[in-house]
Amino acid sequence: MATVLDEAEVVETKRGTCPICGAGCYVKAKIANNRPLAIRPDRTAGFPADCPRAGQAIDYHDHPERVNYPMKRVGKRGEGKWQRISWDQALDEIAEKLASIRDRFGPEAVQTMGGSYKGAGDASCWRWSNLWGTPNILYQGKNCGEAELLSEWAVYGEQTCIGNRAIPGTTKSIILWGVGGSMSMASQVKNLRQFREQGGKVIAVDPRRTDVTDMSDLWLQLRPGTDGALAYGMINVIITEELYDADFVRKWCVGFDELTEVVREFTPERTSEITWVPAEKIVEAARIFATNKPGLIPFGLGAAELGKATTSAVFGKTYLRAITGNLDVEGGARFADPPDSTRFREEMHWDALIDHPLRKRDNISADRWPIASVRGLKAYRKAMEKVHPLGVGPTIYNMVVAPSAIPTAILEGKPYPVKAWILQAGNPLVSLCDARKLHEALMSDELELSVNMDHWMTPCGALADYVLPATDGLERPLLSNMWGFADAFSAAKRIVEPLYERRDDYQLWRELGNRLGQEGMWPDTMEEWFDRILEPSGVTHAELADQPVPWLMAEPGHRRYEERGFATASGKVELSSALLSGLGYPAIPEYEEPAWSPEGSPELSKDFPLILMTGNSLKWYYRSQHKHLEVMRKQHPYAQLTIHPDTAAELGIEEDSPVWVETPMGKVRQQAKFDAGMHPRVVHADSHMWYPERDAEGDAHFGVWESNINAILPDGEDYADYAGDNYMRGLICRVTPAEGNVPPLNLHPARLEMSR
Ligand SMILES: Nc1nc2c(c(=O)[nH]1)N[C@H]1C(S)=C(S)[C@@H](COP(=O)(O)OP(=O)(O)OC[C@H]3O[C@@H](n4cnc5c(=O)[nH]c(N)nc54)[C@H](O)[C@@H]3O)O[C@H]1N2
Ligand SMILES: Nc1nc2c(c(=O)[nH]1)N[C@H]1C(S)=C(S)[C@@H](COP(=O)(O)OP(=O)(O)OC[C@H]3O[C@@H](n4cnc5c(=O)[nH]c(N)nc54)[C@H](O)[C@@H]3O)O[C@H]1N2
Ligand code: SF4
Ligand SMILES: [Mo]
C-alpha cells in the first residue's frame, strides 16, 4: 500500500506488537499520520519475531476485507444480508436480549467463546462471564494446553509444562514430545541448538520426521495416539531398572506403589507392539532421560488432542518428570508461578462466579467432565490453598466447557438451555470437531442471540446476528500473561489509534457490563485496567511498556517445596491423585486406546487402514487465521494431505493431485503432498482450512465443508479425554484419489460493503 508523505510530516518509530497473531511479538514500526509505513521485528524486547508471517503486518492492519463497522443481520442467518449500525445500537440491542435471556433462563444460558490466545481481550471476556454468573466459557486452550496443565495441577499442584526452556549447559536432557519446533515457535529451535552444542541430549517423540527429530539423539517414531503407552513403558523401565530418584520418591511422592502396578504390563515388548517403537529404543529413551539430569519435558500439542488416549499421555509425562526428581530444579521442570506482585487473579473475579447469587448450575459439561467445572475449580483451590491462597490453577483452564456439550445444550436444551453465544476471536466451525453439529446449532432458532467480534468475516461470523469490529495488535495495548499461568507479564502500548470504528475487545465486555449491572466494575480503558492489575508491583502499564525489556518476571526459585510442600492436599506429589479420585476419576488413569484405532476398533479399521493426524502448526498460518492474506495464501493455497510417497504410489495418488480424506464420519477434499519422513501407515491432514474467496452464503459458506478436516472428526463422550477435549489425532482414515483438479487460487477484492 503506497503512502505519499507530506515533506513536513513527522515520521516516528515506536515499539508495539505484531498484529498478525496472538503470540504478540514485539515490532518496531515507522509511523506517519497514524499509518504504519514499515514494520520490523524488535529483537531487543526479549521475544524475537523471527517468523515468516510478520512481514504481512501492514497488509493485515488495513486489508480491504477487514471488518471495520458493527453490522446487524437483516436476512436469515447465513444469508449474507447485513446492515451497518452504530456501536450504541449494537450494544443496546445485545444487552437487552441478554437481560431477557437471563430473566427467562438464568445467567448460565449465555455461552462465551474464543480461539487461541489473544492477549487481554480473552481475559476481559472471562471477567465479564464471571461477574455475569455464567460458568459456560470455552477457549481453545481447552484443546491445546488444558489436558496437560490440569494433569500437572492434579499431581503437583503447580505447572511446569508451559514456558520452560532448556538452559544450555545446565539442562542435560529434554524430551520434545509432540513438539512442532520451527513451525510452532522458531526461537525454540535456536535454544535447542545451543543446548545440544553444550552437550544436552534430545529425545524426540513424533510420528513424522521434522527438524526437531533431525536434531535429536533419539527419535521415537510412534503410532499417533499411543503416547500414553509409550510414557507408561518408559516408566516401567525406569522403575524396573531402579533409575528413579528413590530419595525424592520416598520423601515427596505418594502413590508410587500404585503407579508401579498400573505400568506393570507395559514391558518394553508390549509397549513396542502398541506404539510401533522398537523395544530397545524405549529402553534407551528411559535410560537417557533418567540418567541425564536435570531433564525437561515441555508441552507439546502432539501428545494432546488424542481423545481418550490423551489422558494417560499427559499424566504419563507428568509422572515421568516427578519420579526422576526433575521437579522445581534449575534446568529441569521449574514451576512457572505467575508473578505474585499483581492483582491479575483477583481481577478475574473467579470468586464472583463461585458465589454468584444468580448462578444456580455448574457448567453444561460438569456432570460428565467435572475436572473442568466450578466444582473442579473449587477442588483445585481447596487442594492448593495452603501454598497458593488464591490458587495458581484458578484460571480459565479449570472451567472450560467441553465443546461437545454446546450443540446439545442449544439444540436439545440439555442439561439446560444455552440461548446466547458470544464469540470473540475464535472460528470454531473450523477449529472444533463435529463441525456440522455445531453448524446446525448456530443456525437453529433455539439460539436467540449470536454475536461475533473479529477482524474478519469468518464462517462463524457469517451465521451471527451481530458482527463487531475488533482492534488489532498495532492499535490496542497489551498486557500478556498467557491466560494467567505464565511466569511473566509483557507489556506494550498501542502505537496507532484504531482505524474506522474498530474497538478493543475489552470495550465489548465493559460496555455490556455497564449496561447489565456491572456498573463501577470496569475501568474506562484497557490501559487503566492494566494499571489496576499492575498496581501492587509498583509500575504502571506505560512504564513497563517503556522499559528496554518490557517484562515483569516472577521471582525465580527452586526446590521451594522443601519449605512449603507441594500445592496438593497432602503437600506431596500425588502420583495417585486425591483430586482426581475426589471428582470421581481413577486416581491414576489406565492407558486407553484412541476410540478409532487398529487396536481400539479392529473391525472398523479394516476399511480405514491408515492413521490420521491433523492440525500440525503450519508455517504460513496461525490456526484458522490468515486465509485472506495473499502472500500467505500463495505459499499454501489449499489444504494439504501429507503422505509417504510409497503409500501414495500404492493408492494411485500423484503428487499435487486432489484426494479424498475419509473417516467413518464422511470425507473432505485436500491436495496430496509427498513426504518420505512420514510413517508409511500415517498421513497428516491440514486443519483449519476455509476459503474466504468462496461465496459466503448458502452451502458454499466460504468453502468450509470442502477441506475442513474437523467436519469429519467425531466428538462427545465416546471420544473425549478426561477433560472433554477434542479427538484430532490418532484415528483411522482412508485416502483415495479424487476427480478433477485443485482449483487455482483466485483471491478477489473486498466483498464486504461494510468494511470501508
Ligand atoms: N506457525 C504457527 N505457529 C503456531 C501455531 C500455528 O498454527 N502456526 N499454533 C499455535 C498454537 S495455538 C499452538 S497450541 C502451538 C502448538 O505447538 P506445538 O506444541 O509445537 O505443536 P505443533 O506445532 O502442532 O506440532 C505437533 C507435533 O506433534 C506431532 N504429532 C502429531 N500426532 C502426534 C501423536 O499422536 N503423538 C506425538 N507424540 N506427536 C504427534 C506432529 O507431527 C507435530 O510435529 O503452536 C502455536 N504456534
Ligand atoms: N483438527 C484440528 N483442529 C484443531 C487443532 C488441531 O491441531 N487439529 N488445534 C486446536 C488448537 S491448538 C487451537 S488453539 C484452536 C484454534 O482455534 P481457532 O478458533 O481457529 O482460533 P484462532 O485461529 O486463534 O482465531 C480465530 C479468530 O480470531 C480472530 N482474531 C485474531 N485476533 C483477534 C483479536 O484480537 N480480537 C478479535 N476479536 N478477534 C481476533 C481471527 O481473525 C480468527 O477469525 O484450534 C484447535 N483445532
Ligand atoms: S505473526 Fe505471530 S508469531 Fe509471527 S511475528 Fe507476528 S505475532 Fe509473532
Ligand atoms: Mo493452540
PDB file of C-alpha atoms and ligand atoms in Angstrom, residues 21 51-53 116-117 140 143-145 176-185 188 205-210 220 222-227 230 299-306 612-624 678 684 688 729-730, ligand 1:
ATOM      1  CA  CYS A  21      -1.418 -13.477  15.687  1.00  0.00           C
ATOM      2  CA  CYS A  51       8.646 -15.541  11.747  1.00  0.00           C
ATOM      3  CA  PRO A  52       7.710 -15.562   8.103  1.00  0.00           C
ATOM      4  CA  ARG A  53       4.262 -14.114   8.724  1.00  0.00           C
ATOM      5  CA  SER A 116      -6.218 -19.412  20.562  1.00  0.00           C
ATOM      6  CA  TYR A 117      -4.526 -16.994  22.957  1.00  0.00           C
ATOM      7  CA  GLN A 140      -9.271 -23.119  22.695  1.00  0.00           C
ATOM      8  CA  ASN A 143      -7.832 -28.283  23.210  1.00  0.00           C
ATOM      9  CA  CYS A 144      -4.198 -27.291  23.318  1.00  0.00           C
ATOM     10  CA  GLY A 145      -2.868 -26.937  26.843  1.00  0.00           C
ATOM     11  CA  LEU A 176      10.332 -32.998  22.812  1.00  0.00           C
ATOM     12  CA  TRP A 177       7.118 -34.900  22.884  1.00  0.00           C
ATOM     13  CA  GLY A 178       4.859 -33.899  20.012  1.00  0.00           C
ATOM     14  CA  VAL A 179       6.525 -30.511  19.542  1.00  0.00           C
ATOM     15  CA  GLY A 180       6.404 -28.863  16.119  1.00  0.00           C
ATOM     16  CA  GLY A 181       9.609 -26.895  16.637  1.00  0.00           C
ATOM     17  CA  SER A 182      10.418 -24.369  13.967  1.00  0.00           C
ATOM     18  CA  MET A 183       6.821 -24.417  12.737  1.00  0.00           C
ATOM     19  CA  SER A 184       5.231 -23.551  16.041  1.00  0.00           C
ATOM     20  CA  MET A 185       7.961 -21.476  17.648  1.00  0.00           C
ATOM     21  CA  GLN A 188      12.708 -22.847  20.296  1.00  0.00           C
ATOM     22  CA  VAL A 205       8.642 -38.307  20.096  1.00  0.00           C
ATOM     23  CA  ASP A 206       6.878 -37.715  16.816  1.00  0.00           C
ATOM     24  CA  PRO A 207       5.233 -39.906  14.164  1.00  0.00           C
ATOM     25  CA  ARG A 208       6.913 -37.929  11.374  1.00  0.00           C
ATOM     26  CA  ARG A 209      10.365 -36.645  10.635  1.00  0.00           C
ATOM     27  CA  THR A 210      10.830 -32.926  11.365  1.00  0.00           C
ATOM     28  CA  LEU A 220      10.808 -42.402  18.696  1.00  0.00           C
ATOM     29  CA  LEU A 222       5.382 -43.812  17.354  1.00  0.00           C
ATOM     30  CA  ARG A 223       1.905 -44.617  16.125  1.00  0.00           C
ATOM     31  CA  PRO A 224      -0.163 -41.455  16.637  1.00  0.00           C
ATOM     32  CA  GLY A 225      -2.252 -41.611  19.775  1.00  0.00           C
ATOM     33  CA  THR A 226      -0.179 -44.205  21.659  1.00  0.00           C
ATOM     34  CA  ASP A 227       1.780 -41.673  23.714  1.00  0.00           C
ATOM     35  CA  LEU A 230       4.969 -45.084  25.493  1.00  0.00           C
ATOM     36  CA  PHE A 299       4.346 -29.025  26.479  1.00  0.00           C
ATOM     37  CA  GLY A 300       3.764 -30.487  23.042  1.00  0.00           C
ATOM     38  CA  LEU A 301       0.446 -30.418  21.251  1.00  0.00           C
ATOM     39  CA  GLY A 302       1.175 -33.746  19.525  1.00  0.00           C
ATOM     40  CA  ALA A 303       0.548 -35.657  22.754  1.00  0.00           C
ATOM     41  CA  ALA A 304      -2.764 -33.878  23.335  1.00  0.00           C
ATOM     42  CA  GLU A 305      -5.966 -33.811  21.289  1.00  0.00           C
ATOM     43  CA  LEU A 306      -5.778 -37.619  21.106  1.00  0.00           C
ATOM     44  CA  LEU A 612      -4.612 -39.812  10.629  1.00  0.00           C
ATOM     45  CA  MET A 613      -3.113 -36.882  12.436  1.00  0.00           C
ATOM     46  CA  THR A 614      -4.368 -33.369  11.845  1.00  0.00           C
ATOM     47  CA  GLY A 615      -3.519 -29.802  12.594  1.00  0.00           C
ATOM     48  CA  ASN A 616       0.279 -29.549  12.834  1.00  0.00           C
ATOM     49  CA  SER A 617       1.305 -25.884  13.025  1.00  0.00           C
ATOM     50  CA  LEU A 618       1.801 -24.565   9.508  1.00  0.00           C
ATOM     51  CA  LYS A 619       4.455 -22.073   8.555  1.00  0.00           C
ATOM     52  CA  TRP A 620       2.129 -19.608   6.842  1.00  0.00           C
ATOM     53  CA  TYR A 621      -0.947 -19.789   9.014  1.00  0.00           C
ATOM     54  CA  TYR A 622      -1.743 -19.499  12.673  1.00  0.00           C
ATOM     55  CA  ARG A 623      -4.600 -21.946  13.119  1.00  0.00           C
ATOM     56  CA  SER A 624      -7.697 -20.675  11.301  1.00  0.00           C
ATOM     57  CA  MET A 678       6.040 -39.785   7.262  1.00  0.00           C
ATOM     58  CA  HIS A 684      -1.377 -35.797   8.099  1.00  0.00           C
ATOM     59  CA  HIS A 688      -8.460 -25.032   9.867  1.00  0.00           C
ATOM     60  CA  ARG A 729      -5.140 -37.245  16.034  1.00  0.00           C
ATOM     61  CA  GLY A 730      -4.589 -40.955  16.149  1.00  0.00           C
TER      62      GLY A 730
HETATM   63  N1  LIG B   1       3.244 -21.036  12.634  1.00  0.00           N
HETATM   64  C1  LIG B   1       2.372 -21.389  13.579  1.00  0.00           C
HETATM   65  N2  LIG B   1       2.752 -21.361  14.894  1.00  0.00           N
HETATM   66  C2  LIG B   1       1.878 -21.740  15.852  1.00  0.00           C
HETATM   67  C3  LIG B   1       0.548 -22.131  15.523  1.00  0.00           C
HETATM   68  C4  LIG B   1       0.187 -22.138  14.137  1.00  0.00           C
HETATM   69  O1  LIG B   1      -0.949 -22.504  13.770  1.00  0.00           O
HETATM   70  N3  LIG B   1       1.115 -21.772  13.211  1.00  0.00           N
HETATM   71  N4  LIG B   1      -0.326 -22.510  16.501  1.00  0.00           N
HETATM   72  C5  LIG B   1      -0.033 -22.113  17.877  1.00  0.00           C
HETATM   73  C6  LIG B   1      -0.848 -22.925  18.788  1.00  0.00           C
HETATM   74  S1  LIG B   1      -2.489 -22.475  19.009  1.00  0.00           S
HETATM   75  C7  LIG B   1      -0.336 -23.965  19.463  1.00  0.00           C
HETATM   76  S2  LIG B   1      -1.348 -24.850  20.551  1.00  0.00           S
HETATM   77  C8  LIG B   1       1.079 -24.324  19.364  1.00  0.00           C
HETATM   78  C9  LIG B   1       1.336 -25.807  19.190  1.00  0.00           C
HETATM   79  O2  LIG B   1       2.713 -26.002  19.047  1.00  0.00           O
HETATM   80  P1  LIG B   1       3.373 -27.412  19.290  1.00  0.00           P
HETATM   81  O3  LIG B   1       3.062 -27.885  20.650  1.00  0.00           O
HETATM   82  O4  LIG B   1       4.791 -27.306  18.913  1.00  0.00           O
HETATM   83  O5  LIG B   1       2.558 -28.366  18.277  1.00  0.00           O
HETATM   84  P2  LIG B   1       2.594 -28.475  16.672  1.00  0.00           P
HETATM   85  O6  LIG B   1       3.389 -27.403  16.077  1.00  0.00           O
HETATM   86  O7  LIG B   1       1.191 -28.662  16.231  1.00  0.00           O
HETATM   87  O8  LIG B   1       3.363 -29.818  16.432  1.00  0.00           O
HETATM   88  C10 LIG B   1       2.848 -31.023  16.853  1.00  0.00           C
HETATM   89  C11 LIG B   1       3.807 -32.143  16.507  1.00  0.00           C
HETATM   90  O9  LIG B   1       3.252 -33.341  17.027  1.00  0.00           O
HETATM   91  C12 LIG B   1       3.331 -34.340  16.059  1.00  0.00           C
HETATM   92  N5  LIG B   1       2.241 -35.304  16.313  1.00  0.00           N
HETATM   93  C13 LIG B   1       1.085 -35.483  15.652  1.00  0.00           C
HETATM   94  N6  LIG B   1       0.379 -36.501  16.196  1.00  0.00           N
HETATM   95  C14 LIG B   1       1.124 -36.963  17.239  1.00  0.00           C
HETATM   96  C15 LIG B   1       0.931 -38.012  18.207  1.00  0.00           C
HETATM   97  O10 LIG B   1      -0.058 -38.734  18.228  1.00  0.00           O
HETATM   98  N7  LIG B   1       1.910 -38.150  19.151  1.00  0.00           N
HETATM   99  C16 LIG B   1       3.039 -37.379  19.154  1.00  0.00           C
HETATM  100  N8  LIG B   1       3.938 -37.594  20.107  1.00  0.00           N
HETATM  101  N9  LIG B   1       3.242 -36.414  18.234  1.00  0.00           N
HETATM  102  C17 LIG B   1       2.289 -36.199  17.307  1.00  0.00           C
HETATM  103  C18 LIG B   1       3.254 -33.657  14.732  1.00  0.00           C
HETATM  104  O11 LIG B   1       3.869 -34.427  13.724  1.00  0.00           O
HETATM  105  C19 LIG B   1       3.974 -32.324  15.012  1.00  0.00           C
HETATM  106  O12 LIG B   1       5.330 -32.396  14.674  1.00  0.00           O
HETATM  107  O13 LIG B   1       1.695 -23.671  18.264  1.00  0.00           O
HETATM  108  C20 LIG B   1       1.436 -22.278  18.204  1.00  0.00           C
HETATM  109  N10 LIG B   1       2.288 -21.749  17.154  1.00  0.00           N
END
